[in-house]
Coordinates of C-alpha atoms and ligand atoms in Angstrom, one line a residue:
X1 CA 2.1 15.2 -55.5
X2 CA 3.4 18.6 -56.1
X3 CA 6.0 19.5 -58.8
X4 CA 6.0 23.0 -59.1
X5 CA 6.2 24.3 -55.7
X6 CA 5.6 28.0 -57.0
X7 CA 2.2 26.9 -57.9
X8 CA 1.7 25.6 -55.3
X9 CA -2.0 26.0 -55.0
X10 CA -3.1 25.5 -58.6
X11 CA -3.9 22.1 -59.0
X12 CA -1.4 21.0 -62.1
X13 CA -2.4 17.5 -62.3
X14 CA -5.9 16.8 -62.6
X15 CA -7.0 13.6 -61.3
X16 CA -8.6 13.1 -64.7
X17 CA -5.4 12.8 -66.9
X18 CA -4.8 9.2 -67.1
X19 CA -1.3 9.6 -67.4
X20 CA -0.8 10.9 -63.9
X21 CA -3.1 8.4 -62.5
X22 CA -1.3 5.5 -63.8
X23 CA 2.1 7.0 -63.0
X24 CA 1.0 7.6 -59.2
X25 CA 0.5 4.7 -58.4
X26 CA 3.7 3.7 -58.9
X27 CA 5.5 1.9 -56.4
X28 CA 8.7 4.4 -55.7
X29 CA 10.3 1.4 -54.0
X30 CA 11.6 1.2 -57.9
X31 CA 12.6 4.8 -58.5
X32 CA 16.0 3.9 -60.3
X33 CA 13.9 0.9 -62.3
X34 CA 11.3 3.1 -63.9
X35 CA 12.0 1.9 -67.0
X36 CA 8.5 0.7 -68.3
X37 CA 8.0 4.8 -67.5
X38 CA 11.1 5.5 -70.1
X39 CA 9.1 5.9 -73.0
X40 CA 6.6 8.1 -71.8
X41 CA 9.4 10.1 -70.0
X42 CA 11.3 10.3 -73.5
X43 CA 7.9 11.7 -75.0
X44 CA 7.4 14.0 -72.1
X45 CA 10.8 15.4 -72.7
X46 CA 9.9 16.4 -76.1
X47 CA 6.2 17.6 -75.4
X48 CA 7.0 19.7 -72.2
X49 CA 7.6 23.1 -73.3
X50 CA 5.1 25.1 -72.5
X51 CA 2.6 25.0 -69.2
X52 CA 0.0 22.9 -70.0
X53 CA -1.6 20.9 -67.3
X54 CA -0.8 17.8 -69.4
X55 CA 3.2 18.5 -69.8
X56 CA 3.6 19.6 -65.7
X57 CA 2.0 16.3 -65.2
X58 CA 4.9 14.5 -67.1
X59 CA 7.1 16.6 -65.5
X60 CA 6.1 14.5 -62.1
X61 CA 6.8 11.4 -63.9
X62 CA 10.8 11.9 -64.1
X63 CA 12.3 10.1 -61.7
X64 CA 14.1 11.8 -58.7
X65 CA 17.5 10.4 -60.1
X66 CA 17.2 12.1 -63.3
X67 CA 15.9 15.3 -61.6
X68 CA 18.8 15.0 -59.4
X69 CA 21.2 14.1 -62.1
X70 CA 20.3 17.6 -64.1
X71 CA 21.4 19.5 -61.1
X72 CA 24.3 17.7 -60.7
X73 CA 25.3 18.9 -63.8
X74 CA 25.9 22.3 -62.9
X75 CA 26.4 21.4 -58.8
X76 CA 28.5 23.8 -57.1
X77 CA 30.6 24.6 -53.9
X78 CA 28.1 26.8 -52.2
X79 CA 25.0 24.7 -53.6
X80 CA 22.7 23.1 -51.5
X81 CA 19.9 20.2 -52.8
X82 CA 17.0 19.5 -50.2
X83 CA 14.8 16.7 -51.5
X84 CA 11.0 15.8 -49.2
X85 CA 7.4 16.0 -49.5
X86 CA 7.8 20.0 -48.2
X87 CA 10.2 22.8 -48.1
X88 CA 9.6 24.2 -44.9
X89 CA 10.4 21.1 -43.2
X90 CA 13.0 19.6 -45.0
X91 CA 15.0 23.1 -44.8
X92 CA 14.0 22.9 -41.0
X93 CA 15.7 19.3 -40.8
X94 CA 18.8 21.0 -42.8
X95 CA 18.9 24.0 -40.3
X96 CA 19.4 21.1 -37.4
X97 CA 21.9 19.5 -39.5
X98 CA 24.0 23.0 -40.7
X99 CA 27.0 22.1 -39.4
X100 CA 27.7 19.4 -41.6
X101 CA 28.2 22.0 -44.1
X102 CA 31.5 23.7 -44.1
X103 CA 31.2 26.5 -46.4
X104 CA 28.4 29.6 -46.8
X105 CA 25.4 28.3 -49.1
X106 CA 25.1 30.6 -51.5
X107 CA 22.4 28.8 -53.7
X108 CA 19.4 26.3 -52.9
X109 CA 17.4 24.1 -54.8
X110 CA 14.5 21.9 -53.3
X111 CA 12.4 19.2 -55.0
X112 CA 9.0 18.4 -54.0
X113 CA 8.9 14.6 -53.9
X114 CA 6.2 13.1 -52.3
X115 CA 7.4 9.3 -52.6
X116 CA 10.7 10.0 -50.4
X117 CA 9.6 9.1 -46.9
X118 CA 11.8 11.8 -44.6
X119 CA 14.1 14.5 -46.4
X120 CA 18.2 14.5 -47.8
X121 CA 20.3 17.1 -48.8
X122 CA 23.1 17.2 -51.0
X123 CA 25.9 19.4 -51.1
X124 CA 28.9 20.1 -53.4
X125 CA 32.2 19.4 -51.1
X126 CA 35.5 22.0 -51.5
X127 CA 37.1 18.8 -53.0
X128 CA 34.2 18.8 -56.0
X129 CA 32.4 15.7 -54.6
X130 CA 29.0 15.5 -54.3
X131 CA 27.9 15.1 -50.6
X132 CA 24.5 13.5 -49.2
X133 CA 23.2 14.4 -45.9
X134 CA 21.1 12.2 -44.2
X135 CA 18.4 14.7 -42.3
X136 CA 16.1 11.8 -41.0
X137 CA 16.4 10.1 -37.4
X138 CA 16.9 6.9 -38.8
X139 CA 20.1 5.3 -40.9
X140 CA 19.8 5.7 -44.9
X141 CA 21.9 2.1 -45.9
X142 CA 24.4 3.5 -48.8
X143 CA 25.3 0.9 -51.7
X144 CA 28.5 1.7 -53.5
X145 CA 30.3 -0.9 -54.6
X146 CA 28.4 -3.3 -53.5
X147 CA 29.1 -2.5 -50.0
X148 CA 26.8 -1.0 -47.6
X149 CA 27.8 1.3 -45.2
X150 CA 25.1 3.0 -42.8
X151 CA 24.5 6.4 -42.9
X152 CA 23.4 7.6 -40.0
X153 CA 21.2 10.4 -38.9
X154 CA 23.1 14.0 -39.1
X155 CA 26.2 12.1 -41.0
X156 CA 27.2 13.3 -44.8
X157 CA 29.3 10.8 -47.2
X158 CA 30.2 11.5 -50.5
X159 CA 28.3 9.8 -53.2
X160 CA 29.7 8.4 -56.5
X161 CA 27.7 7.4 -59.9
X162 CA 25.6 3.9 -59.1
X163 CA 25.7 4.7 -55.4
X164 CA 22.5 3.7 -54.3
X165 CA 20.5 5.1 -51.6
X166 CA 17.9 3.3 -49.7
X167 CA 15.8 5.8 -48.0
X168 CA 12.8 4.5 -46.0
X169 CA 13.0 1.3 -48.5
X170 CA 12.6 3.8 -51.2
X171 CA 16.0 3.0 -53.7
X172 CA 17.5 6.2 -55.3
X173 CA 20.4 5.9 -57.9
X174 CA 23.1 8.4 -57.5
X175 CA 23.6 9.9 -61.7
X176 CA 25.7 12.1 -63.3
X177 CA 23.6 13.1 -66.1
X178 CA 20.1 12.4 -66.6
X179 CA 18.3 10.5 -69.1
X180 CA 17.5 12.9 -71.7
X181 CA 18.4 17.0 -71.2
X182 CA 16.3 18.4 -68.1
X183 CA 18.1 21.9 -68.6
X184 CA 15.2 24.2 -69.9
X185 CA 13.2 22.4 -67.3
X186 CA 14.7 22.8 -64.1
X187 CA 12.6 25.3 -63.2
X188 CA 9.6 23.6 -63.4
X189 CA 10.6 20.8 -61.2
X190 CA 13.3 22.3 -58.3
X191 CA 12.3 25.7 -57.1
X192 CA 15.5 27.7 -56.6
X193 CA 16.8 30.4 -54.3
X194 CA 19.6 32.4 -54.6
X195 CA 21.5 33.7 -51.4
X196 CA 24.9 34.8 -53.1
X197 CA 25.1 38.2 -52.3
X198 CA 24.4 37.8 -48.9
X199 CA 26.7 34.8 -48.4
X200 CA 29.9 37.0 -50.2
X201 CA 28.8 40.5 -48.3
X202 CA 28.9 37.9 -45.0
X203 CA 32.0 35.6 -46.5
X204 CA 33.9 39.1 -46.8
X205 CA 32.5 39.9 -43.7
X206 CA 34.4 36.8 -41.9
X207 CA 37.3 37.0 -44.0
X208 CA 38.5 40.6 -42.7
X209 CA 37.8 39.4 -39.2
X210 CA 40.1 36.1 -39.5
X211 CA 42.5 38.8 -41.5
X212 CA 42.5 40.7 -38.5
X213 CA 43.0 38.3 -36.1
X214 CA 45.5 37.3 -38.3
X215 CA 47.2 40.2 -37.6
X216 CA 47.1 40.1 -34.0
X217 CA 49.6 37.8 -33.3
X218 CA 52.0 39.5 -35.1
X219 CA 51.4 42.2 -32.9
X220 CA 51.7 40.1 -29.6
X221 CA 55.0 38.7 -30.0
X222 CA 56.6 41.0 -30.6
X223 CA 56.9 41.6 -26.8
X224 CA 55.7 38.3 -25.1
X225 CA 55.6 38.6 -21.5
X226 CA 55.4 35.0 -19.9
X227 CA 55.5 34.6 -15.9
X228 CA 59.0 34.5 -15.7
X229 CA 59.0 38.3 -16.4
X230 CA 56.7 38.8 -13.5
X231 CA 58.5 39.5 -10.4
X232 CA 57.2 38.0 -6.9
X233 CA 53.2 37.6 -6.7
X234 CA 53.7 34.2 -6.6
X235 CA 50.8 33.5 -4.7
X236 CA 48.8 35.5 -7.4
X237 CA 50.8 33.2 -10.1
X238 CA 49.6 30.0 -8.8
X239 CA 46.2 31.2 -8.1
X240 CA 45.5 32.3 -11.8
X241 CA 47.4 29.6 -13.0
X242 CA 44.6 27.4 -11.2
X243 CA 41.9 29.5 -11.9
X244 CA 42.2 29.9 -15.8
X245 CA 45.5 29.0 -17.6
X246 CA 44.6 25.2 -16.8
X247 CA 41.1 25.7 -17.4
X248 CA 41.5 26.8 -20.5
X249 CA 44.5 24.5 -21.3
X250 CA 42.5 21.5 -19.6
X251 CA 38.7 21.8 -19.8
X252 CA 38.3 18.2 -19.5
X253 CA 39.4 18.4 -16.2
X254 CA 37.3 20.8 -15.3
X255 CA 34.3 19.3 -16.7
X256 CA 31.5 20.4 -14.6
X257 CA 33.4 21.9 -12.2
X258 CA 32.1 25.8 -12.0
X259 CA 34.6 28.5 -12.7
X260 CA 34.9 31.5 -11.6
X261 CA 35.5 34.1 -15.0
X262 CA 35.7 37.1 -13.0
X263 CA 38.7 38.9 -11.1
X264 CA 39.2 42.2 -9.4
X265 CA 43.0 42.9 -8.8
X266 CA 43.7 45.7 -6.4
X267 CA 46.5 48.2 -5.2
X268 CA 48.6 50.8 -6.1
X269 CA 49.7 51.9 -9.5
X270 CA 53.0 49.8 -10.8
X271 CA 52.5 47.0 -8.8
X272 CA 52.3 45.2 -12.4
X273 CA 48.4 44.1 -12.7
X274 CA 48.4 44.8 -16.0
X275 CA 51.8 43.2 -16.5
X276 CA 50.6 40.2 -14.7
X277 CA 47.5 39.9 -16.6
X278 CA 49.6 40.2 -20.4
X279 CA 51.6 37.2 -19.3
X280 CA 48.3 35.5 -18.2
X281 CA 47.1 36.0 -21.6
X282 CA 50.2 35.4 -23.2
X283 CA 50.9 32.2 -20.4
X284 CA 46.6 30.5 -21.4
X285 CA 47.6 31.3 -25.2
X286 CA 44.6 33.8 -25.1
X287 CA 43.7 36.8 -27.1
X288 CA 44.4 39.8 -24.7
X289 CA 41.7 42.8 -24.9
X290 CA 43.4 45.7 -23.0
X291 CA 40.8 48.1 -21.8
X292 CA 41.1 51.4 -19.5
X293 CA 38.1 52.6 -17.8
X294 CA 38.6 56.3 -18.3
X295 CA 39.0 56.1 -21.7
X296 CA 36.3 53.7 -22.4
X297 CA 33.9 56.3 -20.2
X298 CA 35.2 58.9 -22.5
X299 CA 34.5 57.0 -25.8
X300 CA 31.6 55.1 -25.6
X301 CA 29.0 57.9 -23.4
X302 CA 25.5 57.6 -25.1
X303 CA 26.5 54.3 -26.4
X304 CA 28.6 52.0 -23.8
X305 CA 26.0 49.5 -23.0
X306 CA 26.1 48.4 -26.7
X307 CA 29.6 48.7 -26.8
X308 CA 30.2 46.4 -24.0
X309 CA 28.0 44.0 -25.5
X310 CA 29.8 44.2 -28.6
X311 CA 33.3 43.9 -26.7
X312 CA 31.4 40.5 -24.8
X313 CA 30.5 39.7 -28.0
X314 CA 33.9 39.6 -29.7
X315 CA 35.8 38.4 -26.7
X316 CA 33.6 35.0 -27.3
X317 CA 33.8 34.6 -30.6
X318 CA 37.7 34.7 -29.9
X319 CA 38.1 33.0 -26.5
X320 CA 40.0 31.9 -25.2
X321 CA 40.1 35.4 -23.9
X322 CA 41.3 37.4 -21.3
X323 CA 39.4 40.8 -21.0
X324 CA 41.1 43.0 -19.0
X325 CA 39.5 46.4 -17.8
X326 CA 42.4 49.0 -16.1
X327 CA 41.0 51.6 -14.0
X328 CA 38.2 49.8 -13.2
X329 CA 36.4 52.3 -10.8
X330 CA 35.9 54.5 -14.0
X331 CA 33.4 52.4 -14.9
X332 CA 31.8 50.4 -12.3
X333 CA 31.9 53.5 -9.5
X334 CA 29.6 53.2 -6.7
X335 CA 25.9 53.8 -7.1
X336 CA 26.1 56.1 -4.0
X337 CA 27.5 58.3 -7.2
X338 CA 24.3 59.0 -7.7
X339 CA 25.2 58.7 -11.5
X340 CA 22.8 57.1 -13.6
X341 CA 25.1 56.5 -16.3
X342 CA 27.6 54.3 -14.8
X343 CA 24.8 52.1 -12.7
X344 CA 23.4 51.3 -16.3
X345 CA 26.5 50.1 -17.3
X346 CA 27.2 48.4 -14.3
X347 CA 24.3 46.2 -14.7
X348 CA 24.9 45.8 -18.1
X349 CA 28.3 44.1 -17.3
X350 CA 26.9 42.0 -14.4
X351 CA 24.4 40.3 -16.9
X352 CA 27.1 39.6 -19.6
X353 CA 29.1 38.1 -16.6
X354 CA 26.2 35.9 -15.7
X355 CA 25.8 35.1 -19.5
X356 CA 29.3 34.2 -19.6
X357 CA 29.2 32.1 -16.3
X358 CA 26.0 30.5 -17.8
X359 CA 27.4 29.7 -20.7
X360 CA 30.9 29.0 -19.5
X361 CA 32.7 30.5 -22.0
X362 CA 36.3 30.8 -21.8
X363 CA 36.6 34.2 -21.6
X364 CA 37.8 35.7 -17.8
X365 CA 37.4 39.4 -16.9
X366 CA 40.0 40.9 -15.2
X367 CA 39.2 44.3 -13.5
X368 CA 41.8 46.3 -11.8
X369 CA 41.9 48.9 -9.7
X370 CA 43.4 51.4 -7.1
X371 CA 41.1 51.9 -5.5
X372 CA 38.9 49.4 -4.4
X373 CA 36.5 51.0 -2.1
X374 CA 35.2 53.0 -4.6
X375 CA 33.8 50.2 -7.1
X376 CA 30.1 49.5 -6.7
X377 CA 28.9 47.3 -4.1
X378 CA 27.5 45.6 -6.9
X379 CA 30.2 44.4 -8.6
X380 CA 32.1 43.8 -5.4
X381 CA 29.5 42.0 -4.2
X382 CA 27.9 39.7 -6.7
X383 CA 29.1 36.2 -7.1
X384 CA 30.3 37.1 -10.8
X385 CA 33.7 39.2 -10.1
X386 CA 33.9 36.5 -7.2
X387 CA 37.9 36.7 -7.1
X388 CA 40.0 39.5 -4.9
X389 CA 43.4 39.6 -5.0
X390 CA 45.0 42.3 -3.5
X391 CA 48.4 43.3 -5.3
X392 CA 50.8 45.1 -3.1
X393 CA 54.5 46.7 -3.6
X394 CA 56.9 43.7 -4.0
X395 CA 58.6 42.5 -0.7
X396 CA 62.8 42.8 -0.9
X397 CA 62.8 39.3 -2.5
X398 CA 60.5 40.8 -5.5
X399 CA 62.1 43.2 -5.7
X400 CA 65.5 41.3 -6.2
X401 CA 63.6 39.3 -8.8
X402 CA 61.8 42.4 -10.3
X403 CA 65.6 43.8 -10.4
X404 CA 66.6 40.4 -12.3
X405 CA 64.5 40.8 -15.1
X406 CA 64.9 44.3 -15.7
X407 CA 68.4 44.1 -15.9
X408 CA 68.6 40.7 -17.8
X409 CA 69.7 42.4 -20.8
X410 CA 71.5 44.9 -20.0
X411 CA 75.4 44.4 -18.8
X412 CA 76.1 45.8 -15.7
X413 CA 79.3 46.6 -13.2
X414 CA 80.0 43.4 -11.2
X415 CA 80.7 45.7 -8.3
X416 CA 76.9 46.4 -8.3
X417 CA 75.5 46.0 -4.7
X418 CA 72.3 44.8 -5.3
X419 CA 71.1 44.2 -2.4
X420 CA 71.9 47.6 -1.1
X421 CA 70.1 48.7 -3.5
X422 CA 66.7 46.5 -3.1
X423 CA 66.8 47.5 0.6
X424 CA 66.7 51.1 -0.2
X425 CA 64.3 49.9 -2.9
X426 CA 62.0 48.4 -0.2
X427 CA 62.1 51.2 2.7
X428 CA 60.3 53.5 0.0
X429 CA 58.2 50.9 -0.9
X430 CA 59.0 50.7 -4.2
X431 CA 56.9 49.2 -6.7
X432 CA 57.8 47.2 -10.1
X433 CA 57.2 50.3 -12.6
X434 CA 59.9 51.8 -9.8
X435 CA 62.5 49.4 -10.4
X436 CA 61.8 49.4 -14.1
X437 CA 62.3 53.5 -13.9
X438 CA 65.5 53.2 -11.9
X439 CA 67.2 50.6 -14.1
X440 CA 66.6 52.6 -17.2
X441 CA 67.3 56.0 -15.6
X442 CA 70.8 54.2 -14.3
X443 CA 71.2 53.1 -18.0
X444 CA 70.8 56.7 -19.2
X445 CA 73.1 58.3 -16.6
X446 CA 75.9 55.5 -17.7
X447 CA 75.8 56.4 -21.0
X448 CA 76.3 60.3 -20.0
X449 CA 79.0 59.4 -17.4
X450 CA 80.8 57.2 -20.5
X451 CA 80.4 59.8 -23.1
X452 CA 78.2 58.1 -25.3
X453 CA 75.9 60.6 -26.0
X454 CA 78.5 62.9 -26.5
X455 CA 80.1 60.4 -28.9
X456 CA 76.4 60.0 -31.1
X457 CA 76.6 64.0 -31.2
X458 CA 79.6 64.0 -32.5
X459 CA 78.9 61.0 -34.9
X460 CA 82.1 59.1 -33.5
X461 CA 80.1 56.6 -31.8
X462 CA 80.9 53.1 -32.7
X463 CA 80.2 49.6 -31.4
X464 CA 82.9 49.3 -29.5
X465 CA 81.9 51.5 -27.6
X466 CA 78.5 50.1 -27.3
X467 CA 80.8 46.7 -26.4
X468 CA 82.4 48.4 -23.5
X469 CA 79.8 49.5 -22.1
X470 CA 78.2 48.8 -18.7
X471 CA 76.1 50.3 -15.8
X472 CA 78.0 51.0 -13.0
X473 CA 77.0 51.2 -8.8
X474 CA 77.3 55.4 -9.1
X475 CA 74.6 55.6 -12.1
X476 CA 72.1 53.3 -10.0
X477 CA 73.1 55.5 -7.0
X478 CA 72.5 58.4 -8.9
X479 CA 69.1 57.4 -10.2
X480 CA 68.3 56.0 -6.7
X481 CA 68.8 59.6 -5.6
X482 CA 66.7 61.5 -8.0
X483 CA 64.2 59.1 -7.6
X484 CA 63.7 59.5 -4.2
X485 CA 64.0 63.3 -4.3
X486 CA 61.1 63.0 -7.0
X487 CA 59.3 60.7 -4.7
X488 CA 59.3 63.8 -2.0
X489 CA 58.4 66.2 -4.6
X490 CA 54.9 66.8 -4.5
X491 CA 55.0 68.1 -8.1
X492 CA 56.0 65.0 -9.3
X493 CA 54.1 62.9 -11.8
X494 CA 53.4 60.1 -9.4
X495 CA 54.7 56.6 -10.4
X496 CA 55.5 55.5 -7.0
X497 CA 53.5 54.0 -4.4
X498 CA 52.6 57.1 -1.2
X499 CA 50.6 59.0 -3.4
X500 CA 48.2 56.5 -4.8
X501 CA 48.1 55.1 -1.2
X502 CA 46.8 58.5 -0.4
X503 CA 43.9 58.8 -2.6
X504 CA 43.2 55.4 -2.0
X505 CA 43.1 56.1 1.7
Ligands
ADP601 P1 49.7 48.4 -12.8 O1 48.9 47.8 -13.9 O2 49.6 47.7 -11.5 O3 49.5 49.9 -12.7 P2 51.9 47.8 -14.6 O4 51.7 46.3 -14.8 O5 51.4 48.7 -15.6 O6 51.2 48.2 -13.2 O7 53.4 48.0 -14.3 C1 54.2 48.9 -15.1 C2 55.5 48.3 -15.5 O8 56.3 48.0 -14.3 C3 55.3 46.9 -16.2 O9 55.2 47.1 -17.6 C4 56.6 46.2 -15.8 O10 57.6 46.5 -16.7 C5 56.9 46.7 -14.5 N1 56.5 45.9 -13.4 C6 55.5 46.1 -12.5 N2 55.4 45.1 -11.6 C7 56.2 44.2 -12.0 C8 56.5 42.9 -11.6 N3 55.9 42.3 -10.5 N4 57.4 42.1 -12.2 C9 58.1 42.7 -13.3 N5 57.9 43.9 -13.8 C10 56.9 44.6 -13.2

C-alpha cells in the first residue's frame, strides 16, 4: 500500500518493519473498528514528525475515516476528495461522473487507499454539506440513521457524522474530526492539487458571459416583434412555426424526427425577412444573432473561417438560437467567382451545418437574400440549407394588414380610404418597408399641414395639440405621391421593389 503518492516509487514501508506487516493484514472490512490499532495510532501520532521509513509506515495505519475526518476539517465549496487504490483512475471515474458537481473545483485532494475496493469522491455542497459520490458501477448501501438507502452508481447524497458507508463490504464511518490532530500530516497522506487560479480566471470567464446574456434581453424587449406584427406570409408563418418554433418549444415531439436547421429566404429588399425572422426568434423564445454578409466579409477577411466557428460556437452554447445571416450572397457567392476566399468560407459553413444537423442542436440558420441565383451551388444544393422560401411583395390583403400594424398606434382621419390606398399600394408593387415609409412620411406631412412643427419652433407646442392630432387622406395622398415620383427617379435610394428586381434579374 502506498501512502505518500509523491514517492511513489521509493518503497516507504519495508516488508521488514513488523509494524506494517501486522497492520496489513488487517481485515479493512473493520475500518471504523480499528480500535485494537488505537494505541499504536496514538503513538504514531506523536512519533511521526519527520520522514523516517518507520513513521510513513504508521502513517498507513490511520484509518481512512480519520484521514478523511482531518480534511473535513478544513472542507471547502470548490474542494474535491477522491479516495482508491490509484489517482489516475479514480480522477478518471470522477471525470465520468463531473456533472454531479455543480460548482468549478478549485482544489483536490486524493488518498491512496489500497483496502477500498472501487473509488468515491467527496465534495463540499453550496449549502456546506459534505457530499459523497459513488464513482463505482455498483450501489454503495448508505447507513444513517439506521436506515439504508442505496446509493447508486453516478448518484451523490450528503453524508452526516456516523453515516456509514459500505463500499465493496468494506464499512467506512463518516467523522467530523479525527482521532487525534492529522493537521501537520496531511501532506504525507493526501497529495493535494491546487486549481484555483484557473477555476476563478475561468469562473470570471463564465460570469461576464451570463452578465452579458443578461444584458441581452434587456435589449430585446425593448422592441418585441411577435407574428402579429408581420403582415401576410402566412404561408411562411406556419411553415417556420412547424419547422422550428415547435421544435424548439416541443422537442419531445420531435424526438427522432430529423430537422431541418437550415433556411434560405429569398426576394427583394423590404419584403420583411429580417422582420420575419426577429419575430421567429422573439415567437421560439430564442437568442437572435443578426448578421449581414457584407459587413461580416468586411470584418472578418484573413480570419472568417475562425470567426464563424466562433459565431457556431456561441450560438450553441446559447440555443435555442436563431442565426440569421442578411445579404447572404456576400458570403456564400458562387464558386464560378473564382474567389478562393469565399469557397473556403463556404465550406466552412457547410461543415458547421452538418455538425449542427449531427448534433441536432437547436440552433436554425436563416440566410437571406436578393438574389438567389448568385449563392453557391453549394449551399443551394446541399441537404443542409434544405429550406426555400421565396418572399415576395405582399398581395393587396398584406398589404391591408402590413397597413394595420403600421398605423396601430398612430390616430388617423376616419375618412381615410384605405383601400384606395392599398390598391395604389399594390399596382407599384409595394413592399412592407414601403408601407412603413409611407405611413411615417404621411405622419410627417400631417404634422407640417397642422402646424406642429411650427408650433415646437416656436416653443408653443403643447399636448393638446399632440391630442388633436391625426393623419388625414391628403398627407397619405401626398406621401403616396412623392413616393411614387421617387420610385421613377432613378437617383433614388432604392427601397422599393423594381430596382432590386432588376439586379436580381
Ligand atoms: P428585408 O429583410 O426583406 O430586406 P425588412 O424585414 O428589413 O426587409 O423590412 C424592413 C421593414 O419593413 C421592417 O422592419 C418592417 O417594419 C417593415 N416590413 C416589411 N415587411 C413587413 C411585413 N410583412 N409585415 C410588417 N412589416 C413589414
Amino acid at each position: 500500500m502506498r501512502i505518500n503518492p509523491i514517492g511513489a516509487k521509493t518503497n516507504y514501508y519495508p516488508t521488514t518493519s513488523p509494524k506494517a506487516k501486522t497492520l496489513t493484514n488487517q481485515n479493512r472490512a473493520t475500518i471504523p473498528n480499528l480500535n485494537h490499532l488505537n494505541a499504536t495510532y496514538n503513538q504514531a501520532a506523536i512519533n511521526f514528525r519527520g520522514t523516517s521509513d518507520a513513521s510513513r509506515a504508521l502513517v498507513r495505519q490511520i484509518p481512512l475515516e480519520d484521514k478523511l475526518a482531518s480534511l473535513f476539517e478544513n472542507f471547502r465549496l470548490g474542494d474535491l476528495i477522491l479516495v482508491g487504490k490509484n489517482l489516475h483512475e479514480s480522477a478518471k471515474q470522477m471525470y465520468k461522473n463531473a456533472d454531479v458537481v455543480k460548482n468549478a473545483i478549485k482544489r483536490g485532494f486524493f488518498i491512496a487507499d489500497e483496502t477500498i475496493e472501487g473509488n468515491i469522491g467527496f465534495i463540499k455542497n453550496p449549502i456546506g454539506d459534505i457530499e459523497v459520490i459513488n464513482l463505482n458501477e455498483y450501489d454503495i448501501p448508505l447507513t444513517s440513521n439506521n436506515k439504508t438507502y442505496p446509493l447508486k452508481p453516478h448518484e451523490s447524497f450528503y453524508v452526516i457524522e456516523d453515516d456509514i458507508l459500505s463500499i465493496n463490504g468494506n464499512l467506512l464511518t463518516i467523522k467530523n474530526k479525527p482521532k487525534v490532530d492529522l493537521s501537520m500530516y496531511r501532506k504525507n497522506f493526501a497529495k493535494a492539487f491546487n486549481f484555483e487560479k484557473e477555476a476563478d480566471q475561468n469562473i470570471e470567464k463564465i460570469n461576464k458571459k451570463t452578465l452579458s446574456q443578461l444584458m441581452q434581453p434587456a435589449r430585446k424587449t425593448a422592441t418585441p416583434i411577435t407574428f402579429a406584427q408581420v403582415g401576410g406570409l402566412d404561408e411562411l408563418k406556419n411553415s417556420l412555426k412547424k419547422d422550428i418554433i415547435y421544435p424548439i418549444r416541443y422537442p419531445e415531439a420531435y424526438e427522432g424526427v430529423e430537422l431541418n436547421h437550415g433556411f434560405i429566404l429569398y426576394g427583394p429588399p423590404g419584403t420583411g425577412k429580417t422582420h420575419i425572422a426577429r419575430a421567429l426568434a422573439n415567437e421560439a423564445e430564442a437568442n437572435f444573432i443578426n448578421l449581414n454578409g457584407l459587413d461580416l466579409e468586411s470584418k472578418w477577411v484573413g480570419e472568417s473561417e475562425s470567426n464563424w466557428r466562433n459565431l457556431f460556437e456561441e450560438a450553441k452554447q446559447n440555443q435555442p438560437t436563431i442565426i440569421f445571416l442578411d445579404e447572404f450572397d456576400a458570403v456564400a457567392r458562387s464558386r464560378d467567382s473564382h474567389d478562393i476566399y469565399g469557397n473556403k468560407v463556404v465550406n466552412q459553413i457547410l461543415t458547421l451545418m452538418t455538425d449542427i444537423d449531427n448534433e441536432n442542436c437547436d440552433v436554425y440558420v436563416i440566410a437571406a437574400t436578393n438574389n438567389f441565383k448568385a449563392l453557391d451551388s453549394a449551399i443551394t444544393r446541399s441537404g443542409r440549407f434544405g429550406k426555400h422560401y421565396e418572399v415576395t411583395p405582399p398581395n393587396k390583403e398584406g398589404l391591408k394588414e402590413i397597413f394595420n400594424i403600421n398605423t396601430k398606434n398612430r390616430k388617423l382621419d376616419e375618412n381615410i380610404n384605405i383601400d384606395e390606398l392599398v390598391d395604389q399600394l399594390a399596382k407599384v408593387n409595394a413592399t412592407g418597408a414601403d408601407v412603413r415609409h409611407i405611413v411615417n412620411e404621411a405622419h410627417k406631412n400631417g404634422m407640417v399641414r397642422s402646424g406642429i412643427y411650427e408650433k415646437m419652433d416656436n416653443k408653443t407646442f403643447t399636448n393638446k395639440d399632440n391630442e388633436l392630432f391625426k393623419i388625414a387622406q391628403e398627407d397619405f395622398d401626398k406621401a403616396l405621391n412623392d413616393f411614387l415620383v421617387d420610385k421613377k427617379s432613378s437617383s433614388r435610394k432604392p427601397i422599393g421593389f423594381m430596382k432590386q428586381q432588376a439586379q436580381a434579374g
